[in-house]
Amino acid sequence: MRISTPGRICFFGEHQDYLGLPVIAAAISRRISVEGSYRDDNKIILNLPDLGSKEEFTLDTTFPYVKPRDYFRSTVNVVRRKGLTFSKGFEVTIHGNIPINSGTSSSSALIVSWAHFLDKLSDNPLNFSPKELGEIANAAEVLEFGEPGGMMDNYSTAIGNVIYLESTPVIKVETLTPRLGTFVLGDSLEPKDTLGIIARCRYGMEEVIKIVTDHDPAFSIFTTPVEKLGDYRSVLSGDQLSLLKANIEDRDILVEGKALLIDSAENHAGTGFDKHFGSLLYKHYQNLRDHKRTSTPKIERMMNAALNAGALGGKINGSGGGGCMFAYAPTHAEEVAEAIEREGGKSYIITVDKGTRIEG
């Protein structure tokens, strides 16, 4: 049995899902696979040749976690709670070509593949839907360890293609089917500053929302227009006001982007759509760079090089402070990839891809 799951990029709503705001994300044509079969005992052996490592444990009744982010054990715990049982162990080999620790959801893709594999080889397969696999992965990756992430990574890798995801007041997932061209993913090869960025973009913004709501109970991150923000200058510092304005603008960019993507599924307008879509990505990037401070000088050089080589827009991807950016390059993709490499990045030409699937 071989299962593969894609990584993902975020089009709109970066650093907003944990505030309860929607996101639009796309699965990409870089994937992680889990391939294996039953053993005659109750051992689970996981071969990870890409990392030069191996993990092994037994299918005991209880699974205490032995390290931070012990995802292989946590996934087994979660699917057992869902009702799966296992009378035999497995030996699997895990391969992938998603850049690791770079903001493209390699860990979520791994967990979705592992959960999907466990379901299919359990004693009593429940044939979880892609959405259910996303929920399982979110539980195994985020909830089990009290992590601060949202749901975007897990749902987008499991479901695939382009999704619109709301998490407030209830979870709502829409599959979008835009007609999109090629992208170029650029790995800066810089380690991400996830905790530092989260401190500003999540906890800093949560503090801003509390201050503003105490001052004006009618304020809503979901509905207050950007024109209203000047009313809060008396209670916010300049830095806090810029962070609030960026989030409100990014909220509105997503709304415009969603309408554009839906329209393109029915009536792709060629160059006009491509330029509009690229410009929205870049507006989102400017807010992430200038106000949420998730970019780096190297990523800025990579982005400028991509635009000069023919890309129509792009943005930093993931938590930021390093990691990946991507550029929308429906034409000149090779030139854009080469330009990113000249700035010291590692480039990959990618397209939107399907979600988790059985291979072969």
Tab-separated table of C-alpha atoms in Angstrom:
chain	number	residue	atom	x	y	z
A	1	MET	CA	0.000	0.000	0.000
A	2	ARG	CA	1.360	3.394	-0.997
A	3	ILE	CA	-0.295	6.662	0.006
A	4	SER	CA	0.880	10.108	-1.059
A	5	THR	CA	-0.158	13.589	0.068
A	6	PRO	CA	0.810	17.032	-1.296
A	7	GLY	CA	2.362	20.019	0.381
A	8	ARG	CA	0.570	23.343	0.199
A	9	ILE	CA	0.930	27.039	-0.432
A	10	CYS	CA	-1.352	29.719	0.994
A	11	PHE	CA	-2.807	32.170	-1.495
A	12	PHE	CA	-4.703	34.455	0.876
A	13	GLY	CA	-5.210	34.680	4.634
A	14	GLU	CA	-1.671	33.931	5.794
A	15	HIS	CA	-1.401	34.408	9.581
A	16	GLN	CA	-5.161	34.852	9.847
A	17	ASP	CA	-6.751	31.440	10.401
A	18	TYR	CA	-5.824	31.415	14.092
A	19	LEU	CA	-7.689	34.727	14.412
A	20	GLY	CA	-10.818	33.002	13.112
A	21	LEU	CA	-10.535	34.545	9.646
A	22	PRO	CA	-10.819	32.446	6.461
A	23	VAL	CA	-7.954	31.296	4.270
A	24	ILE	CA	-7.510	30.144	0.692
A	25	ALA	CA	-4.805	27.550	0.123
A	26	ALA	CA	-3.691	25.224	-2.653
A	27	ALA	CA	-2.128	21.780	-2.717
A	28	ILE	CA	1.070	21.612	-4.760
A	29	SER	CA	2.792	19.057	-6.961
A	30	ARG	CA	5.411	18.168	-4.331
A	31	ARG	CA	4.368	15.196	-2.209
A	32	ILE	CA	5.233	12.856	0.672
A	33	SER	CA	4.509	9.130	0.391
A	34	VAL	CA	4.113	6.359	2.951
A	35	GLU	CA	4.589	2.878	1.484
A	36	GLY	CA	4.520	-0.369	3.406
A	37	SER	CA	2.804	-3.566	4.441
A	38	TYR	CA	1.951	-5.762	7.406
A	39	ARG	CA	4.443	-7.414	9.737
A	40	ASP	CA	3.947	-10.697	11.597
A	41	ASP	CA	4.347	-8.992	14.976
A	42	ASN	CA	3.055	-5.811	16.620
A	43	LYS	CA	6.016	-3.594	15.773
A	44	ILE	CA	5.796	-0.415	13.728
A	45	ILE	CA	9.027	0.300	11.855
A	46	LEU	CA	9.331	3.570	9.960
A	47	ASN	CA	12.236	3.972	7.551
A	48	LEU	CA	13.034	7.592	6.685
A	49	PRO	CA	15.894	7.413	4.163
A	50	ASP	CA	15.533	11.075	3.147
A	51	LEU	CA	16.493	12.007	6.708
A	52	GLY	CA	18.882	9.112	7.246
A	53	SER	CA	16.842	7.946	10.231
A	54	LYS	CA	14.515	5.229	11.453
A	55	GLU	CA	11.810	4.997	14.116
A	56	GLU	CA	10.460	1.908	15.804
A	57	PHE	CA	7.829	1.227	18.446
A	58	THR	CA	5.296	-1.434	19.347
A	59	LEU	CA	1.516	-1.316	19.200
A	60	ASP	CA	1.040	-1.221	22.947
A	61	THR	CA	-2.281	-0.404	24.551
A	62	THR	CA	-1.143	3.088	25.499
A	63	PHE	CA	1.273	5.328	23.656
A	64	PRO	CA	3.131	7.810	25.840
A	65	TYR	CA	4.934	10.412	23.774
A	66	VAL	CA	8.705	10.128	23.958
A	67	LYS	CA	9.676	13.397	22.255
A	68	PRO	CA	8.187	16.747	21.223
A	69	ARG	CA	5.937	16.506	18.183
A	70	ASP	CA	5.875	12.707	18.319
A	71	TYR	CA	3.606	12.609	15.289
A	72	PHE	CA	3.780	8.924	14.383
A	73	ARG	CA	2.574	7.879	17.835
A	74	SER	CA	0.067	10.711	18.153
A	75	THR	CA	-1.578	9.768	14.849
A	76	VAL	CA	-2.014	6.166	16.017
A	77	ASN	CA	-3.564	7.443	19.247
A	78	VAL	CA	-6.001	9.685	17.390
A	79	VAL	CA	-7.170	7.057	14.880
A	80	ARG	CA	-7.615	4.542	17.694
A	81	ARG	CA	-9.946	6.985	19.403
A	82	LYS	CA	-11.831	7.177	16.099
A	83	GLY	CA	-12.371	3.414	16.312
A	84	LEU	CA	-9.566	1.822	14.288
A	85	THR	CA	-7.964	-1.351	15.654
A	86	PHE	CA	-4.686	-3.037	14.754
A	87	SER	CA	-3.770	-6.697	15.297
A	88	LYS	CA	-0.568	-6.484	13.259
A	89	GLY	CA	2.255	-4.011	12.962
A	90	PHE	CA	3.655	-2.413	9.812
A	91	GLU	CA	6.954	-1.634	8.177
A	92	VAL	CA	6.904	1.453	5.996
A	93	THR	CA	9.254	3.630	4.022
A	94	ILE	CA	8.639	7.368	3.814
A	95	HIS	CA	9.857	9.474	0.909
A	96	GLY	CA	9.123	13.054	-0.024
A	97	ASN	CA	10.132	15.965	-2.221
A	98	ILE	CA	8.431	18.758	-0.248
A	99	PRO	CA	10.988	21.210	1.182
A	100	ILE	CA	11.268	20.443	4.908
A	101	ASN	CA	10.777	23.065	7.649
A	102	SER	CA	10.151	25.714	5.027
A	103	GLY	CA	6.452	26.603	5.343
A	104	THR	CA	5.044	24.201	2.730
A	105	SER	CA	3.381	21.846	5.227
A	106	SER	CA	5.661	18.841	4.923
A	107	SER	CA	4.723	17.735	8.446
A	108	SER	CA	0.981	17.952	7.733
A	109	ALA	CA	1.401	16.036	4.475
A	110	LEU	CA	3.325	13.355	6.361
A	111	ILE	CA	0.658	13.003	9.041
A	112	VAL	CA	-2.191	12.878	6.511
A	113	SER	CA	-0.352	10.163	4.543
A	114	TRP	CA	0.290	8.193	7.743
A	115	ALA	CA	-3.334	8.514	8.920
A	116	HIS	CA	-4.604	7.480	5.481
A	117	PHE	CA	-2.242	4.479	5.492
A	118	LEU	CA	-3.331	3.434	8.995
A	119	ASP	CA	-6.995	3.584	8.006
A	120	LYS	CA	-6.527	1.412	4.936
A	121	LEU	CA	-4.424	-1.226	6.743
A	122	SER	CA	-6.377	-1.326	9.994
A	123	ASP	CA	-8.440	-4.339	11.016
A	124	ASN	CA	-11.608	-2.357	10.346
A	125	PRO	CA	-11.038	0.418	7.770
A	126	LEU	CA	-13.443	3.308	8.215
A	127	ASN	CA	-12.518	4.842	4.843
A	128	PHE	CA	-12.146	8.358	6.208
A	129	SER	CA	-13.011	11.144	3.791
A	130	PRO	CA	-10.281	13.673	2.899
A	131	LYS	CA	-11.946	16.181	5.246
A	132	GLU	CA	-11.940	13.629	8.075
A	133	LEU	CA	-8.259	12.875	7.413
A	134	GLY	CA	-7.587	16.599	7.703
A	135	GLU	CA	-9.356	16.667	11.069
A	136	ILE	CA	-7.362	13.654	12.267
A	137	ALA	CA	-4.113	15.266	11.175
A	138	ASN	CA	-5.016	18.501	12.939
A	139	ALA	CA	-5.693	16.581	16.138
A	140	ALA	CA	-2.449	14.607	15.858
A	141	GLU	CA	-0.270	17.598	14.963
A	142	VAL	CA	-1.826	20.535	16.789
A	143	LEU	CA	-4.253	19.478	19.507
A	144	GLU	CA	-2.216	16.600	20.966
A	145	PHE	CA	0.751	18.885	21.603
A	146	GLY	CA	-0.941	22.216	22.297
A	147	GLU	CA	0.613	23.809	19.208
A	148	PRO	CA	-0.517	27.294	18.075
A	149	GLY	CA	-1.242	26.438	14.434
A	150	GLY	CA	-4.531	26.656	12.587
A	151	MET	CA	-6.328	24.108	10.412
A	152	MET	CA	-5.252	25.268	6.960
A	153	ASP	CA	-2.266	22.943	6.549
A	154	ASN	CA	-4.123	19.789	7.479
A	155	TYR	CA	-7.243	20.417	5.424
A	156	SER	CA	-5.482	21.730	2.320
A	157	THR	CA	-3.056	18.805	2.094
A	158	ALA	CA	-5.784	16.217	2.695
A	159	ILE	CA	-8.446	17.671	0.396
A	160	GLY	CA	-6.151	19.023	-2.314
A	161	ASN	CA	-6.678	21.423	-5.202
A	162	VAL	CA	-7.716	24.914	-3.971
A	163	ILE	CA	-9.817	25.247	-0.838
A	164	TYR	CA	-11.550	28.073	0.977
A	165	LEU	CA	-11.610	27.371	4.706
A	166	GLU	CA	-13.623	29.076	7.432
A	167	SER	CA	-13.120	28.087	11.054
A	168	THR	CA	-15.561	30.517	12.721
A	169	PRO	CA	-18.313	30.120	13.830
A	170	VAL	CA	-18.134	26.573	12.463
A	171	ILE	CA	-15.709	24.802	10.157
A	172	LYS	CA	-16.655	25.257	6.522
A	173	VAL	CA	-14.611	23.989	3.582
A	174	GLU	CA	-15.309	24.859	-0.046
A	175	THR	CA	-13.399	23.347	-2.947
A	176	LEU	CA	-12.560	25.930	-5.589
A	177	THR	CA	-11.683	24.972	-9.163
A	178	PRO	CA	-9.838	27.944	-10.683
A	179	ARG	CA	-7.886	27.555	-13.894
A	180	LEU	CA	-4.390	28.414	-12.773
A	181	GLY	CA	-1.049	28.230	-14.486
A	182	THR	CA	2.367	27.417	-13.099
A	183	PHE	CA	3.986	28.709	-9.941
A	184	VAL	CA	7.611	28.726	-8.880
A	185	LEU	CA	8.328	27.792	-5.282
A	186	GLY	CA	11.504	29.352	-3.925
A	187	ASP	CA	13.148	27.961	-0.808
A	188	SER	CA	15.353	30.597	0.804
A	189	LEU	CA	17.233	27.838	2.663
A	190	GLU	CA	16.956	30.085	5.718
A	191	PRO	CA	15.519	28.520	8.897
A	192	LYS	CA	12.093	29.853	9.839
A	193	ASP	CA	11.615	32.035	12.907
A	194	THR	CA	8.244	30.474	13.661
A	195	LEU	CA	8.031	31.333	17.360
A	196	GLY	CA	9.141	34.921	16.887
A	197	ILE	CA	6.711	35.494	14.044
A	198	ILE	CA	3.826	33.862	15.918
A	199	ALA	CA	4.550	36.075	18.932
A	200	ARG	CA	3.972	39.141	16.783
A	201	CYS	CA	1.374	38.009	14.288
A	202	ARG	CA	-0.842	35.976	16.609
A	203	TYR	CA	-0.293	37.039	20.190
A	204	GLY	CA	0.421	40.641	19.227
A	205	MET	CA	-2.736	40.784	17.143
A	206	GLU	CA	-4.828	39.136	19.849
A	207	GLU	CA	-3.679	41.897	22.208
A	208	VAL	CA	-4.622	44.545	19.634
A	209	ILE	CA	-8.103	43.046	19.236
A	210	LYS	CA	-8.602	43.102	23.018
A	211	ILE	CA	-7.499	46.738	23.310
A	212	VAL	CA	-9.719	47.871	20.448
A	213	THR	CA	-12.739	45.851	21.577
A	214	ASP	CA	-12.457	47.278	25.110
A	215	HIS	CA	-12.397	50.747	23.545
A	216	ASP	CA	-15.143	50.032	20.996
A	217	PRO	CA	-17.352	46.985	21.684
A	218	ALA	CA	-18.767	47.280	18.159
A	219	PHE	CA	-15.395	46.459	16.626
A	220	SER	CA	-15.195	43.170	14.717
A	221	ILE	CA	-12.173	41.696	12.968
A	222	PHE	CA	-14.706	40.167	10.549
A	223	THR	CA	-16.672	43.267	9.542
A	224	THR	CA	-15.097	46.556	10.652
A	225	PRO	CA	-14.040	48.473	7.505
A	226	VAL	CA	-10.480	49.702	7.067
A	227	GLU	CA	-11.758	53.303	6.977
A	228	LYS	CA	-12.806	52.977	10.624
A	229	LEU	CA	-9.302	52.212	11.907
A	230	GLY	CA	-8.312	55.853	12.324
A	231	ASP	CA	-10.707	55.945	15.300
A	232	TYR	CA	-8.313	53.729	17.252
A	233	ARG	CA	-5.195	55.900	17.051
A	234	SER	CA	-5.735	57.060	20.619
A	235	VAL	CA	-5.500	53.541	22.090
A	236	LEU	CA	-2.952	51.865	19.809
A	237	SER	CA	0.697	52.521	19.139
A	238	GLY	CA	1.738	53.151	15.567
A	239	ASP	CA	3.109	49.625	15.345
A	240	GLN	CA	-0.113	48.110	16.665
A	241	LEU	CA	-2.222	50.177	14.293
A	242	SER	CA	-0.161	49.053	11.297
A	243	LEU	CA	-0.592	45.411	12.350
A	244	LEU	CA	-4.360	45.879	12.653
A	245	LYS	CA	-4.588	47.665	9.301
A	246	ALA	CA	-2.606	44.891	7.597
A	247	ASN	CA	-4.959	42.235	8.940
A	248	ILE	CA	-8.080	44.107	7.874
A	249	GLU	CA	-6.617	44.714	4.410
A	250	ASP	CA	-5.595	41.061	4.087
A	251	ARG	CA	-9.130	40.041	5.079
A	252	ASP	CA	-10.489	42.157	2.233
A	253	ILE	CA	-7.838	40.927	-0.234
A	254	LEU	CA	-9.046	37.382	0.429
A	255	VAL	CA	-12.648	38.313	-0.314
A	256	GLU	CA	-11.594	39.849	-3.630
A	257	GLY	CA	-9.342	36.884	-4.357
A	258	LYS	CA	-12.076	34.350	-3.696
A	259	ALA	CA	-14.473	36.101	-6.085
A	260	LEU	CA	-11.745	36.205	-8.722
A	261	LEU	CA	-10.929	32.500	-8.357
A	262	ILE	CA	-14.594	31.490	-8.518
A	263	ASP	CA	-15.088	33.596	-11.639
A	264	SER	CA	-12.003	32.107	-13.264
A	265	ALA	CA	-13.388	28.595	-12.887
A	266	GLU	CA	-16.241	29.586	-15.172
A	267	ASN	CA	-14.674	32.229	-17.345
A	268	HIS	CA	-10.896	32.331	-17.315
A	269	ALA	CA	-9.905	35.697	-18.736
A	270	GLY	CA	-6.325	34.831	-19.624
A	271	THR	CA	-3.858	37.649	-19.134
A	272	GLY	CA	-6.382	39.851	-17.338
A	273	PHE	CA	-7.068	37.207	-14.696
A	274	ASP	CA	-3.402	36.272	-14.332
A	275	LYS	CA	-2.334	39.873	-13.720
A	276	HIS	CA	-5.179	40.531	-11.273
A	277	PHE	CA	-4.465	37.332	-9.339
A	278	GLY	CA	-0.741	38.065	-9.233
A	279	SER	CA	-1.320	41.624	-8.024
A	280	LEU	CA	-3.516	40.396	-5.142
A	281	LEU	CA	-0.842	37.907	-4.078
A	282	TYR	CA	1.725	40.695	-4.061
A	283	LYS	CA	-0.511	43.072	-2.058
A	284	HIS	CA	-0.828	40.329	0.557
A	285	TYR	CA	2.953	39.885	0.474
A	286	GLN	CA	3.531	43.609	1.059
A	287	ASN	CA	1.442	43.492	4.232
A	288	LEU	CA	3.277	40.391	5.415
A	289	ARG	CA	6.623	42.026	4.685
A	290	ASP	CA	6.029	45.562	5.871
A	291	HIS	CA	3.603	45.168	8.770
A	292	LYS	CA	3.664	41.559	9.946
A	293	ARG	CA	7.430	41.405	9.268
A	294	THR	CA	7.492	37.822	8.083
A	295	SER	CA	9.880	38.316	5.177
A	296	THR	CA	13.691	38.513	5.108
A	297	PRO	CA	16.147	40.482	2.951
A	298	LYS	CA	17.024	37.326	1.014
A	299	ILE	CA	13.383	36.502	0.313
A	300	GLU	CA	12.845	40.095	-0.809
A	301	ARG	CA	15.724	39.708	-3.275
A	302	MET	CA	14.263	36.412	-4.514
A	303	MET	CA	10.846	38.029	-4.968
A	304	ASN	CA	12.235	41.007	-6.859
A	305	ALA	CA	14.270	38.719	-9.088
A	306	ALA	CA	11.184	36.623	-9.822
A	307	LEU	CA	9.120	39.686	-10.745
A	308	ASN	CA	11.887	41.032	-12.972
A	309	ALA	CA	12.051	37.661	-14.735
A	310	GLY	CA	8.363	37.692	-15.636
A	311	ALA	CA	6.397	36.551	-12.572
A	312	LEU	CA	3.081	38.370	-12.119
A	313	GLY	CA	3.112	38.360	-8.328
A	314	GLY	CA	3.836	36.182	-5.337
A	315	LYS	CA	4.210	36.098	-1.586
A	316	ILE	CA	6.100	34.590	1.286
A	317	ASN	CA	4.611	31.277	2.347
A	318	GLY	CA	4.011	29.829	5.789
A	319	SER	CA	4.989	31.236	9.163
A	320	GLY	CA	7.882	33.221	7.719
A	321	GLY	CA	11.135	34.655	8.981
A	322	GLY	CA	12.751	32.321	6.445
A	323	GLY	CA	11.465	29.304	4.573
A	324	CYS	CA	9.736	29.607	1.194
A	325	MET	CA	8.198	32.168	-1.073
A	326	PHE	CA	6.356	31.484	-4.297
A	327	ALA	CA	5.776	33.398	-7.503
A	328	TYR	CA	2.890	33.131	-9.943
A	329	ALA	CA	4.476	32.494	-13.325
A	330	PRO	CA	1.954	31.191	-15.877
A	331	THR	CA	4.603	32.129	-18.441
A	332	HIS	CA	8.392	32.388	-18.094
A	333	ALA	CA	8.449	29.820	-15.280
A	334	GLU	CA	11.924	28.570	-16.221
A	335	GLU	CA	13.309	32.104	-16.254
A	336	VAL	CA	11.697	32.851	-12.886
A	337	ALA	CA	13.150	29.660	-11.401
A	338	GLU	CA	16.613	30.561	-12.653
A	339	ALA	CA	16.323	34.101	-11.264
A	340	ILE	CA	15.449	32.751	-7.809
A	341	GLU	CA	18.433	30.392	-7.931
A	342	ARG	CA	20.774	33.270	-8.821
A	343	GLU	CA	19.758	34.909	-5.543
A	344	GLY	CA	20.765	31.790	-3.614
A	345	GLY	CA	17.367	30.089	-3.353
A	346	LYS	CA	16.335	26.608	-4.397
A	347	SER	CA	13.524	26.700	-6.942
A	348	TYR	CA	10.784	24.257	-7.942
A	349	ILE	CA	8.273	24.727	-10.748
A	350	ILE	CA	4.916	23.575	-9.362
A	351	THR	CA	1.234	23.343	-10.211
A	352	VAL	CA	-1.913	22.870	-8.152
A	353	ASP	CA	-2.337	19.172	-7.336
A	354	LYS	CA	-4.836	16.670	-5.952
A	355	GLY	CA	-5.115	15.753	-2.292
A	356	THR	CA	-4.140	12.581	-0.462
A	357	ARG	CA	-4.509	9.474	-2.603
A	358	ILE	CA	-3.676	5.794	-3.003
A	359	GLU	CA	-0.911	5.382	-5.568
A	360	GLY	CA	-0.939	2.516	-8.051
